[in-house]
Coordinates of C-alpha atoms in Angstrom, one line a residue:
Chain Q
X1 CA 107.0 239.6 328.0
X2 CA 105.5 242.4 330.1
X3 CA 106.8 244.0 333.1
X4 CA 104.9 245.5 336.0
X5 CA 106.9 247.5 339.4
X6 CA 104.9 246.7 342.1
X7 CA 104.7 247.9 345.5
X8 CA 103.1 247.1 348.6
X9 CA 102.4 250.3 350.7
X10 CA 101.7 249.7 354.4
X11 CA 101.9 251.4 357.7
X12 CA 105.5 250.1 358.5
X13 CA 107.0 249.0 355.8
X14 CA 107.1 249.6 351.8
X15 CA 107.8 246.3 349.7
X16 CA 108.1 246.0 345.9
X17 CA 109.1 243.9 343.2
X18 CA 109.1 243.1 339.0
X19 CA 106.7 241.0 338.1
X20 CA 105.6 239.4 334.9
X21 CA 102.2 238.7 333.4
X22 CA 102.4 235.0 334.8
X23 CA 102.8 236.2 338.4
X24 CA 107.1 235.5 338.1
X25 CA 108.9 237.9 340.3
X26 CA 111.6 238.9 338.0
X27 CA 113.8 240.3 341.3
X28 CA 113.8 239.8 344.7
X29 CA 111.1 241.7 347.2
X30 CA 112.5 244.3 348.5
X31 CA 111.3 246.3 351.8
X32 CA 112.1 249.5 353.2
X33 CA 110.6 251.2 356.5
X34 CA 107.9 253.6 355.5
X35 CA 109.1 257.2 355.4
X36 CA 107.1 259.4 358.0
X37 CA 105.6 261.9 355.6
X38 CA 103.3 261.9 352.6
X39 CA 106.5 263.7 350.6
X40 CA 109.0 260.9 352.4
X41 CA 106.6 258.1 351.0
X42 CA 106.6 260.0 347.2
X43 CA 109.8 260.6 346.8
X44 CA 111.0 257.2 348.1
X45 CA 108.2 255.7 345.0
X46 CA 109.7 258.2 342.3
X47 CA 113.5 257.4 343.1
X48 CA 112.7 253.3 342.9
X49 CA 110.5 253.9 340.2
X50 CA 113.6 255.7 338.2
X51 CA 115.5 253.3 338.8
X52 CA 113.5 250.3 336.8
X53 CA 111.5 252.8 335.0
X54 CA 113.3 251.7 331.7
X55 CA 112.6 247.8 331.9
X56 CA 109.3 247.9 333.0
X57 CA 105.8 248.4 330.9
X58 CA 103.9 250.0 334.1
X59 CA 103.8 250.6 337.8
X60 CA 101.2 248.7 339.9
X61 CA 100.4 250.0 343.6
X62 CA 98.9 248.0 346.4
X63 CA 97.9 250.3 349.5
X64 CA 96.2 250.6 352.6
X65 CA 93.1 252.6 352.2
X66 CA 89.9 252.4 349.8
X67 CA 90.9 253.1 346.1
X68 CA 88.9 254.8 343.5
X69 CA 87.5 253.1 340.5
X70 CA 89.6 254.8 338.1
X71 CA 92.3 252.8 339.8
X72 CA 94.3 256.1 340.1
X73 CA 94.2 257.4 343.9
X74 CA 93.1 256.9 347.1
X75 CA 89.5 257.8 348.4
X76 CA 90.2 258.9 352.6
X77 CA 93.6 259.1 354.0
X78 CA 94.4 255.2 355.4
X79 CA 94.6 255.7 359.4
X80 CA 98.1 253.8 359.1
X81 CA 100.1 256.2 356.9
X82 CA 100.8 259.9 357.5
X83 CA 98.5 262.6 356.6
X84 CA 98.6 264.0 352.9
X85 CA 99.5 260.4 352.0
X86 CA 95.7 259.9 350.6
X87 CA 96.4 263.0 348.4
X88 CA 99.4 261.5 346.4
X89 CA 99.2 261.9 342.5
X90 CA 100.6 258.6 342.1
X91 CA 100.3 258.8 337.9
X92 CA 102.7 262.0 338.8
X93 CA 105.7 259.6 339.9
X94 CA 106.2 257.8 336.5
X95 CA 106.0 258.1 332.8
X96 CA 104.5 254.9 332.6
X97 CA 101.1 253.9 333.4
X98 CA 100.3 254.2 337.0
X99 CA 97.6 251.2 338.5
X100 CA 96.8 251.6 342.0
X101 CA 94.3 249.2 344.4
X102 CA 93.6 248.4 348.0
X103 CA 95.5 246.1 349.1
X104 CA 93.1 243.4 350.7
X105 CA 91.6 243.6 347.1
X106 CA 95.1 243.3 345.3
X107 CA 95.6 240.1 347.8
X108 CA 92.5 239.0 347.1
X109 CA 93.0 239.4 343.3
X110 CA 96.4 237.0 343.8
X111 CA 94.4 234.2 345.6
X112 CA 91.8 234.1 342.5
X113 CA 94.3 234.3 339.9
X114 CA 96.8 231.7 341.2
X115 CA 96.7 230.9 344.5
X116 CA 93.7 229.1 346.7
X117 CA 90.9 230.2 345.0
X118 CA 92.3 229.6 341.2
X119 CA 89.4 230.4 339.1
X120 CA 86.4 230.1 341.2
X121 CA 84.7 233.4 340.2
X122 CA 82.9 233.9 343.5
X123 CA 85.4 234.2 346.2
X124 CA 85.7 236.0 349.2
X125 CA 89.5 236.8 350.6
X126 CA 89.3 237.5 354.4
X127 CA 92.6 238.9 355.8
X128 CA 93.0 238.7 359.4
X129 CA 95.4 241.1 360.6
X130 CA 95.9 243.7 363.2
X131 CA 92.4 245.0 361.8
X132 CA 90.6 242.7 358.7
X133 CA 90.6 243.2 355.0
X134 CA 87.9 241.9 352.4
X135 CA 89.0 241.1 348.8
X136 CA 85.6 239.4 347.4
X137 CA 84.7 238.5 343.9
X138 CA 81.5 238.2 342.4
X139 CA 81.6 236.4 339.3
X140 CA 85.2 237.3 338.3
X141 CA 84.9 240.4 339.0
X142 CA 86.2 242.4 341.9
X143 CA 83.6 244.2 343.8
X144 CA 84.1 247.7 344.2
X145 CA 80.8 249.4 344.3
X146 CA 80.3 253.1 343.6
X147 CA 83.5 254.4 344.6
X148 CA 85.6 252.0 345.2
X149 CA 85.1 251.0 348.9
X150 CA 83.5 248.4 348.9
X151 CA 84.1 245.3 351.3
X152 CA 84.5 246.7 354.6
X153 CA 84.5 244.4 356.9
X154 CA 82.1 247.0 359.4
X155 CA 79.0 245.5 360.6
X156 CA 77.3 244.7 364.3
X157 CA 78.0 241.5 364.6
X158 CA 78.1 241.1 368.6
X159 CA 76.7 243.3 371.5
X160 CA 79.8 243.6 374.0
X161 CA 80.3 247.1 373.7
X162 CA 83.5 246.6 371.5
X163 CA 85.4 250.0 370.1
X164 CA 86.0 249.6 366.7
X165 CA 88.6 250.9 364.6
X166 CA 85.7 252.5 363.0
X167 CA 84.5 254.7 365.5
X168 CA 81.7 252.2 366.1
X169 CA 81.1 249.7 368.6
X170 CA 80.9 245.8 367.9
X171 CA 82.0 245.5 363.9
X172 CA 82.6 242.1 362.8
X173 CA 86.6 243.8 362.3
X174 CA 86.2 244.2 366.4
X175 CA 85.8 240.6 367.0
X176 CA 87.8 238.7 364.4
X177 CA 91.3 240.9 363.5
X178 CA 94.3 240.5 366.0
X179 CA 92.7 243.0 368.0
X180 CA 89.7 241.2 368.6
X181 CA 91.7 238.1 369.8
X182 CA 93.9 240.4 372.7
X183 CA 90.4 241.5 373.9
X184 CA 89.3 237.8 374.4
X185 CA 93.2 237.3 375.6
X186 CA 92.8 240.2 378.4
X187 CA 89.0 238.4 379.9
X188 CA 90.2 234.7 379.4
X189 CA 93.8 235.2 381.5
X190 CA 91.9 238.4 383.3
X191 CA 95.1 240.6 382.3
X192 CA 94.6 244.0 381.0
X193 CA 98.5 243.2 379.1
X194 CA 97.6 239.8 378.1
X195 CA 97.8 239.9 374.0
X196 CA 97.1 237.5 371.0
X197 CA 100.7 236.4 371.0
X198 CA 99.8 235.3 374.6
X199 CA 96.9 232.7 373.4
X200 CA 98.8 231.6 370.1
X201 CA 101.8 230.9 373.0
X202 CA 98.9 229.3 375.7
X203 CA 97.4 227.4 372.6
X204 CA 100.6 225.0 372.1
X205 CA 100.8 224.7 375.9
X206 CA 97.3 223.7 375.8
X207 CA 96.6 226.3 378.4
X208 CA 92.8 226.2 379.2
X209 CA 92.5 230.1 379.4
X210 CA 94.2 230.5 375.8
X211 CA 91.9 228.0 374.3
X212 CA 88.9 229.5 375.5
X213 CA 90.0 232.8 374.2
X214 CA 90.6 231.3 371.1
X215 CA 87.9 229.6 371.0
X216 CA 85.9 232.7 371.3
X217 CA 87.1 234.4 369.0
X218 CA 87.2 231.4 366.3
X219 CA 83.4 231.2 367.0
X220 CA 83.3 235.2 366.5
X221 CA 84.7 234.2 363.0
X222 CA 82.5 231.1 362.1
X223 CA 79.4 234.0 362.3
X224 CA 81.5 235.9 360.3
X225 CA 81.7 232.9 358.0
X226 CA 77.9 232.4 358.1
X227 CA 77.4 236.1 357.2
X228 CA 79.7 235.8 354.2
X229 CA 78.2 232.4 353.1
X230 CA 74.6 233.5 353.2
X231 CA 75.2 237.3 351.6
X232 CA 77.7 236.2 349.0
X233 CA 77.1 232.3 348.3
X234 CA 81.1 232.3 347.3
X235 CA 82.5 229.2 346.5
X236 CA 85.2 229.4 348.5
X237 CA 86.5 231.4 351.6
X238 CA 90.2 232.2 351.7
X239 CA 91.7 233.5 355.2
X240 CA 95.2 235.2 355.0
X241 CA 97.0 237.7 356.8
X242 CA 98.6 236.7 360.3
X243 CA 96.3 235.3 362.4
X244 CA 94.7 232.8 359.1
X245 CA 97.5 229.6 360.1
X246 CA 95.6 229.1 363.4
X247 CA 92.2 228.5 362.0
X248 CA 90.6 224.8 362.5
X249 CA 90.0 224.9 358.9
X250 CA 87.6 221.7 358.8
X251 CA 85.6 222.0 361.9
X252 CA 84.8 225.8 360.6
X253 CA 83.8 224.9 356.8
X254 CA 81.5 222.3 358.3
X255 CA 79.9 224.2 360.9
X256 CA 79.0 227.2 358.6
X257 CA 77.8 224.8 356.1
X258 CA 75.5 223.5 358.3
X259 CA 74.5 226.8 359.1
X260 CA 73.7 228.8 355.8
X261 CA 71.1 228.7 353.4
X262 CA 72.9 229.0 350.5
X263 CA 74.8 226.1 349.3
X264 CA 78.1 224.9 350.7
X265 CA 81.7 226.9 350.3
X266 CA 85.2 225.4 350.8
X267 CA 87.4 227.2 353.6
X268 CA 91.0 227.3 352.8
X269 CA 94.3 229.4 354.0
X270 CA 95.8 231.7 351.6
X271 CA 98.6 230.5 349.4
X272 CA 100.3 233.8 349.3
X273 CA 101.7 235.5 352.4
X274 CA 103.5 239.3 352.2
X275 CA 103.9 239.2 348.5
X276 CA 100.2 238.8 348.0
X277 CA 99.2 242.2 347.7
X278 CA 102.2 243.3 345.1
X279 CA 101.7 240.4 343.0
X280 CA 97.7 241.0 343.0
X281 CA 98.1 244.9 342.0
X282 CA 100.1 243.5 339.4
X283 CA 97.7 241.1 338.2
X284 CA 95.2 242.8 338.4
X285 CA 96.7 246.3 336.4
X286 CA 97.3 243.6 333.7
X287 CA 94.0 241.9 333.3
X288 CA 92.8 245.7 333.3
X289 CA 95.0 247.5 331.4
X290 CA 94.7 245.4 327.7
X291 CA 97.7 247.3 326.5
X292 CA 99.9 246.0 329.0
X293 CA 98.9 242.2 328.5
Chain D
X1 CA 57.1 244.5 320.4
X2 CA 57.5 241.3 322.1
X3 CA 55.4 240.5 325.2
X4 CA 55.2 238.1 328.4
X5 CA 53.0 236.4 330.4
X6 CA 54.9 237.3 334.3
X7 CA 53.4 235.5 337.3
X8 CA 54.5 236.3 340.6
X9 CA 54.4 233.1 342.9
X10 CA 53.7 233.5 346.6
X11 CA 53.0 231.4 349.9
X12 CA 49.0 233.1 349.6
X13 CA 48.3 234.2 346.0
X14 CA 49.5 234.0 342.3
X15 CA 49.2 237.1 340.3
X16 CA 50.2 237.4 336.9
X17 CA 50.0 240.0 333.8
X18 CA 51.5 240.5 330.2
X19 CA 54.1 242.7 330.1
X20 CA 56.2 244.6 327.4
X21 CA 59.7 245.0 327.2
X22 CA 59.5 249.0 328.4
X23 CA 57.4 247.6 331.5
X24 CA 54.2 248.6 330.7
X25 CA 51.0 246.2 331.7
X26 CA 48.9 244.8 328.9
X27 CA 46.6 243.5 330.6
X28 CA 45.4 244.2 334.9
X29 CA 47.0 241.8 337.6
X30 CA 44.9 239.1 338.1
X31 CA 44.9 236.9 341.2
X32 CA 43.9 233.5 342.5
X33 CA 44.8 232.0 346.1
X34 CA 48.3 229.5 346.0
X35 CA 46.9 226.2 345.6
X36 CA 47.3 223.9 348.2
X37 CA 49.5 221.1 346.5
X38 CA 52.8 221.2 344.2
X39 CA 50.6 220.1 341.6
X40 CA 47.8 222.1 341.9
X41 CA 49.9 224.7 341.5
X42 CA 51.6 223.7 337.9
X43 CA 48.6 222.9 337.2
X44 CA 47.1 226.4 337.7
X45 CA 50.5 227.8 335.7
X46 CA 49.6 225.5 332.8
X47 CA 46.5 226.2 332.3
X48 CA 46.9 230.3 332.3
X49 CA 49.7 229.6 330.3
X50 CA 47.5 228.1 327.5
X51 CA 45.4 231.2 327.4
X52 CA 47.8 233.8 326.5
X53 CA 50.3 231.5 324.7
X54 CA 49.4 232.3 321.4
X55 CA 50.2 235.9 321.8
X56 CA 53.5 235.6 324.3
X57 CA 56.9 235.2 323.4
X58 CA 58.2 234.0 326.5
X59 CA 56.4 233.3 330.4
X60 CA 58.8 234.7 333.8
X61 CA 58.0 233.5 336.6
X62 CA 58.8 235.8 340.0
X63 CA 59.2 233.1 342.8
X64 CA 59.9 232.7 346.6
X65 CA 63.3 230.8 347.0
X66 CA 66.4 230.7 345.6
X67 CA 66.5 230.1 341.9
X68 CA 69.4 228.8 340.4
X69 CA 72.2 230.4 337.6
X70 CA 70.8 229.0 334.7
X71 CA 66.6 230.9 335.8
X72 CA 65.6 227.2 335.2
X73 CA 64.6 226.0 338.5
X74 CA 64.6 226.4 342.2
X75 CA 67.5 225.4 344.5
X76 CA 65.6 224.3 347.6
X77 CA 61.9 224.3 348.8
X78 CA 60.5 227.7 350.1
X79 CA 59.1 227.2 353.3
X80 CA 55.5 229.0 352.5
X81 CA 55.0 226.8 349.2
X82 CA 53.7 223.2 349.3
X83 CA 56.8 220.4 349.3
X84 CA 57.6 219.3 345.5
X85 CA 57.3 222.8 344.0
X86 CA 60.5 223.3 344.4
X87 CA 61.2 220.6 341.7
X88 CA 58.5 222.0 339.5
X89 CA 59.7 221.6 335.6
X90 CA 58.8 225.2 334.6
X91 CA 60.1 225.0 331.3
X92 CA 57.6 221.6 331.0
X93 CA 54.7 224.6 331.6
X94 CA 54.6 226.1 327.8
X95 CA 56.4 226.1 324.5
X96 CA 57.6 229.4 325.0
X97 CA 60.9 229.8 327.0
X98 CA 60.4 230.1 330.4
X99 CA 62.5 232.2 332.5
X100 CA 63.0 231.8 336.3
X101 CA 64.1 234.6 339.3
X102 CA 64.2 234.7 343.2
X103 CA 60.8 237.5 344.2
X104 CA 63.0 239.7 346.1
X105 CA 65.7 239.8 343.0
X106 CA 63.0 240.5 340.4
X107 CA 61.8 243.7 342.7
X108 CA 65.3 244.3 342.9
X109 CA 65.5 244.5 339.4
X110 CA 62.2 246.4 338.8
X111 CA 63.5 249.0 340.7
X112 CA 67.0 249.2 339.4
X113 CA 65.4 249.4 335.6
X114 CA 62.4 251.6 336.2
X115 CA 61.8 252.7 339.6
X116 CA 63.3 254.5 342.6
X117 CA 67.1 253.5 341.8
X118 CA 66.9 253.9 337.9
X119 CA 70.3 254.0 337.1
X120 CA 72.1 253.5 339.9
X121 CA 74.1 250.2 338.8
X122 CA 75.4 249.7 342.5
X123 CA 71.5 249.4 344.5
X124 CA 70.5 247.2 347.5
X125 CA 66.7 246.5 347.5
X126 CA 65.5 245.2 351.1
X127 CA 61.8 243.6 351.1
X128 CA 60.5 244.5 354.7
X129 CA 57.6 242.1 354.8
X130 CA 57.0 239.0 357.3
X131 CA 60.7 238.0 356.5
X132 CA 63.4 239.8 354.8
X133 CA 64.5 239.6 351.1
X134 CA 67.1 241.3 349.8
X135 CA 67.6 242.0 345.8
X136 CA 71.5 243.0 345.1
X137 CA 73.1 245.2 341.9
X138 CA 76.3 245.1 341.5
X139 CA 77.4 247.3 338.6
X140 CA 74.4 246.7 336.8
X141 CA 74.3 242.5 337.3
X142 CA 72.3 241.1 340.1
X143 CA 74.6 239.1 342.3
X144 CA 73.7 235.5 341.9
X145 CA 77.1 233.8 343.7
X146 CA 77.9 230.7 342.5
X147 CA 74.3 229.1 342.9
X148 CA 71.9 231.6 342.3
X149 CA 71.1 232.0 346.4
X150 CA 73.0 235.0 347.1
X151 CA 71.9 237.9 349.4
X152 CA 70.6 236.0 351.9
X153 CA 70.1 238.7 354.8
X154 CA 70.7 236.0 357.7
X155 CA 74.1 237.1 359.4
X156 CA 74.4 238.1 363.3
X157 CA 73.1 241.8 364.1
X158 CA 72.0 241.6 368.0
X159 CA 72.5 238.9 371.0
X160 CA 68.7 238.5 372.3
X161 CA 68.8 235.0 371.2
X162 CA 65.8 235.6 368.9
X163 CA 65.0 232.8 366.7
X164 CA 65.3 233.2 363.0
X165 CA 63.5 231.7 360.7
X166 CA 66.6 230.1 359.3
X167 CA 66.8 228.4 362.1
X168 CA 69.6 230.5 364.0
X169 CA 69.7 232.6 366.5
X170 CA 70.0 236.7 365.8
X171 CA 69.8 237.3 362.3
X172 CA 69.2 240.7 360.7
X173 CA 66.0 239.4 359.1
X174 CA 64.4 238.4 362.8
X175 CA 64.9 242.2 363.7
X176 CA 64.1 244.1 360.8
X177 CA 61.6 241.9 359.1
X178 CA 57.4 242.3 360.4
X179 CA 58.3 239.3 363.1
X180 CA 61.0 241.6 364.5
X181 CA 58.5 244.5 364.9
X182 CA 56.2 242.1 366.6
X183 CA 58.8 240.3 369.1
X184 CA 59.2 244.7 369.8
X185 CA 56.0 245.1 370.2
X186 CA 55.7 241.8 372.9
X187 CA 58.6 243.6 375.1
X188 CA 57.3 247.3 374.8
X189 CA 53.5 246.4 375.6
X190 CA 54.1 243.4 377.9
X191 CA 51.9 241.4 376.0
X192 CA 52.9 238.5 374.2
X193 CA 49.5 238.7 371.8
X194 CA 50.9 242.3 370.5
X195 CA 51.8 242.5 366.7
X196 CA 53.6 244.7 364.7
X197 CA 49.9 246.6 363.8
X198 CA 50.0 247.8 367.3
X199 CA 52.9 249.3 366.6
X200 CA 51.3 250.9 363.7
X201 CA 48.1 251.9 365.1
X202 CA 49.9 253.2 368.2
X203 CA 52.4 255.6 366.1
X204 CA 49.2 257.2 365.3
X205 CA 47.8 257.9 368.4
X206 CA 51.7 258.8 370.0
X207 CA 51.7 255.9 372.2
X208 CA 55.2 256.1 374.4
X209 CA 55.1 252.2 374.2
X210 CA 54.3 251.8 370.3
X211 CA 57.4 254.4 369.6
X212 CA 59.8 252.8 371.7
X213 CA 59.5 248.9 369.9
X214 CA 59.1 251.0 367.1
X215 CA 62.3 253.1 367.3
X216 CA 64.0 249.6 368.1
X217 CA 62.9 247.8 365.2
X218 CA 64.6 251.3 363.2
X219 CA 67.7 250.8 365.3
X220 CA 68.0 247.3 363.8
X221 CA 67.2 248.3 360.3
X222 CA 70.0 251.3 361.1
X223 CA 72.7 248.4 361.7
X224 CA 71.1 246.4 358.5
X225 CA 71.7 249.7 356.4
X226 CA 75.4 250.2 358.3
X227 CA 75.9 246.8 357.0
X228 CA 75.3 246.8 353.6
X229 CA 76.6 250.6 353.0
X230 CA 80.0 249.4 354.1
X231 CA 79.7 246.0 352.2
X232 CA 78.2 246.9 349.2
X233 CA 79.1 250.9 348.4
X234 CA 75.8 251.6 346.9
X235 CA 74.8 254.7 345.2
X236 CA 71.2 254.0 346.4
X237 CA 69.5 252.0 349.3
X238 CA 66.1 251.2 348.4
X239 CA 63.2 249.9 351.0
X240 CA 60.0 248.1 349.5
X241 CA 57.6 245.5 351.5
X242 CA 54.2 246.0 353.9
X243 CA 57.3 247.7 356.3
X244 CA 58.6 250.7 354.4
X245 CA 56.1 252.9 354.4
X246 CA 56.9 254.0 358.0
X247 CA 60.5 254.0 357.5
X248 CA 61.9 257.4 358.9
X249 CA 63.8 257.6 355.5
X250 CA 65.7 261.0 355.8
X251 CA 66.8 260.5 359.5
X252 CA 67.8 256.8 358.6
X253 CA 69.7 258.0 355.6
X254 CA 71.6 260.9 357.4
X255 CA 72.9 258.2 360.7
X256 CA 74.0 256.0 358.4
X257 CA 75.8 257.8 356.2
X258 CA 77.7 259.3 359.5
X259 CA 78.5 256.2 360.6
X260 CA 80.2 253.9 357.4
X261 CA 83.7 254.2 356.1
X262 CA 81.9 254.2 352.6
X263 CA 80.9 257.2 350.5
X264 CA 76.9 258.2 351.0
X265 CA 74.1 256.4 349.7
X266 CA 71.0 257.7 349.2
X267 CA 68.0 255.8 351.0
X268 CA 64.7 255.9 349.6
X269 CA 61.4 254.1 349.3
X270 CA 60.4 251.6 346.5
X271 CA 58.4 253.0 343.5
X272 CA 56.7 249.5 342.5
X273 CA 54.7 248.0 345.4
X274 CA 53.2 244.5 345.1
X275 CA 53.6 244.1 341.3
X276 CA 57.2 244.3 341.7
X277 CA 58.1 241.0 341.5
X278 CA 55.7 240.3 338.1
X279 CA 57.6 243.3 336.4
X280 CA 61.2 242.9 337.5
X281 CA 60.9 238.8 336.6
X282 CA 59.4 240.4 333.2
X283 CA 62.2 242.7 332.8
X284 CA 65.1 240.6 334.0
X285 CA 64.0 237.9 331.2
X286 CA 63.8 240.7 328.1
X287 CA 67.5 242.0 329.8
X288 CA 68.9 238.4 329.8
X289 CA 67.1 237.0 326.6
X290 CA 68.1 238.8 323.4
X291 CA 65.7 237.4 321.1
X292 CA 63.1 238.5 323.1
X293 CA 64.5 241.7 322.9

């Protein structure tokens, strides 16, 4: 049976892991802080790698940032990891076969190939995090487009004004990451400090002001929804990341479906939480990667 | 070398032509007016049908609406055809094998196999007519989804609670589309019997009034093309429909690519005009049928 090294690469922490080609974690996940320098973050890779560089068939890479389609580097430096970073020659830090992906595609990889979305070959994977991901699939495939970046979740979908991330104002990522809930947190409890924590706290209180923040921004997501529905006709939508355990699953799949004119999707939370991105790249490098299978 | 009979199936006229599989006409486009009934308008299929059969090896039919996965039928009613054509038995229409596509796919298509994105296996087509359709390549397939309705241009862009015809409130298609140049043209000459011709008309003659709608209506389209840069990664962004000729297409192009996360597209206007549709559907059938190949 074949062996993949996987990591996780994010802004704070690096996480990583054996994995097989059923999706078994042959060790625990194990997490370190991420070093503060391109060279920190390399050499941390290479010495792991050494270690396990015998036992395994080939190292698989989720990452922040967009990922060529050679599935060998990264395309622009990710905002979240230190400069240089999007430089690294990560076939350089082993003698086995290097497979590298974003990670909102790696995660969204794991949800099609085991988790919530378990062979349905148009899915899209919406993670909800500080900022939001996209892992979609068109017809078992995962899109990339030219380069590699495709998915971004950076479109006008509201007229507030909202910085984005981005550099723009009003992207869909504006209004439905955990960002975009602390913005609806600071109007509904009219506190410039007030955060997301603060409505997910108000929300079990029942606290009107939380619940019309969240409410806001749950209906910022149900045009996200309708966007995805009528551009992608998936049959399924999976939410992950932080923010995807307070979503009013139900009420949302049947509004949207209402909504769109393509024909209806299921809504459903992501079976895989932090490992989903390792065990994706891992996946994924061995549905690609024929000699590793 | 094989031939078919492609029709092109409108809300006002039918057109059809024989066409070869490199794409060249064998006979001119003829047209009729739509009939007024479901039947009246199998019936008109049938009986052109009969006079080229002999010499066909298979009909394609370019259609409004969504058309299912199997380019059998239609998914739901288009709202500019008479009620029942939508369950029109097209295959019921001739002997020879009858083959099915959305009209904003098939000029999609057309364009992706012989016109202004020739090539380019990641393209976006937008149709700028009355409403908006949108034909989608993803590395060389058109994306279908899971029922054939995919790329339905009706997500949230703008908050001036302008009805879609969809049904909702806001979409892209009621900005960009020849209704959204019209609503501009209402606000910017203060007359609610303007139309988007007097937008046209007044480019001509420099009046302030017909630029401003006008440069609004491009602001919208600016946000569509943002959109589907970011989603989709193209290599190519191509505009066709009664709209694109005005299209400011190496200002738009330059903005755009400014403002996504993606790598630049290009941005460019279609080759084919209204026989699109009739060549594409042609096309698309020799591409999906091999033993018409």
């Amino acid at each position: 049976m074949k062996k993949i090294l996987s990591f996780d690469i994010g802004g704070t922490k690096i996480a990583y892991a054996v994995i097989n080609d059923k999706g078994e974690f042959f060790t625990k996940v194990s997490k370190q802080s991420t070093p503060k320098t391109a060279e920190g973050i390399a050499a941390l890779l290479r010495e792991t790698i050494s270690k396990y560089e015998q036992e395994i068939d080939g190292v698989a890479i989720s990452t922040a940032g967009a990922v060529n389609n050679a599935n060998t580097g990264i395309i622009n430096n990710p905002g979240n990891l230190p400069e240089g970073y999007g430089q690294t020659d990560f076939q350089g830090l082993s003698s086995k076969p290097v497979f590298v992906e974003n990670d909102a595609n790696s995660a969204g990889w794991a949800e099609y190939v085991l988790g919530a979305a378990k062979g349905m070959r148009n899915t899209v994977v919406l993670t909800l995090g500080t900022g939001v991901g996209a892992g979609i699939i068109i017809d078992g495939c995962l899109l990339k487009g030219k380069s590699g970046g495709a998915g971004e979740m950076h479109f006008k979908i509201d007229c507030q004004h909202r910085m984005c991330t981005c550099g723009l104002e009003d992207c869909l990522e504006a209004y439905v990451s955990g960002n975009g809930l602390a913005a609806e947190a600071r109007i509904s409890f009219a506190d410039k400090n007030a955060t997301s924590y603060d409505v997910i706290e108000g929300l079990k209180n029942n606290n009107p002001a939380a619940r019309e923040a969240f409410d806001r921004w749950q209906g910022h997501l149900l045009d996200g929804l309708i966007a995805v529905g009528n551009l992608f006709d998936p049959e399924i939508v999976v939410l992950s990341g932080s923010l995807a355990q307070f979503v009013e699953y139900e009420k949302l799949e049947k509004i949207a479906n209402e909504r769109i004119l393509t024909e209806p999707f299921k809504l459903r939370e992501a079976v895989f939480k932090n490992d989903a991105g390792m065990l994706g790249a891992a996946m994924l490098m061995f549905h690609k990667n024929n000699t590793l299978k």
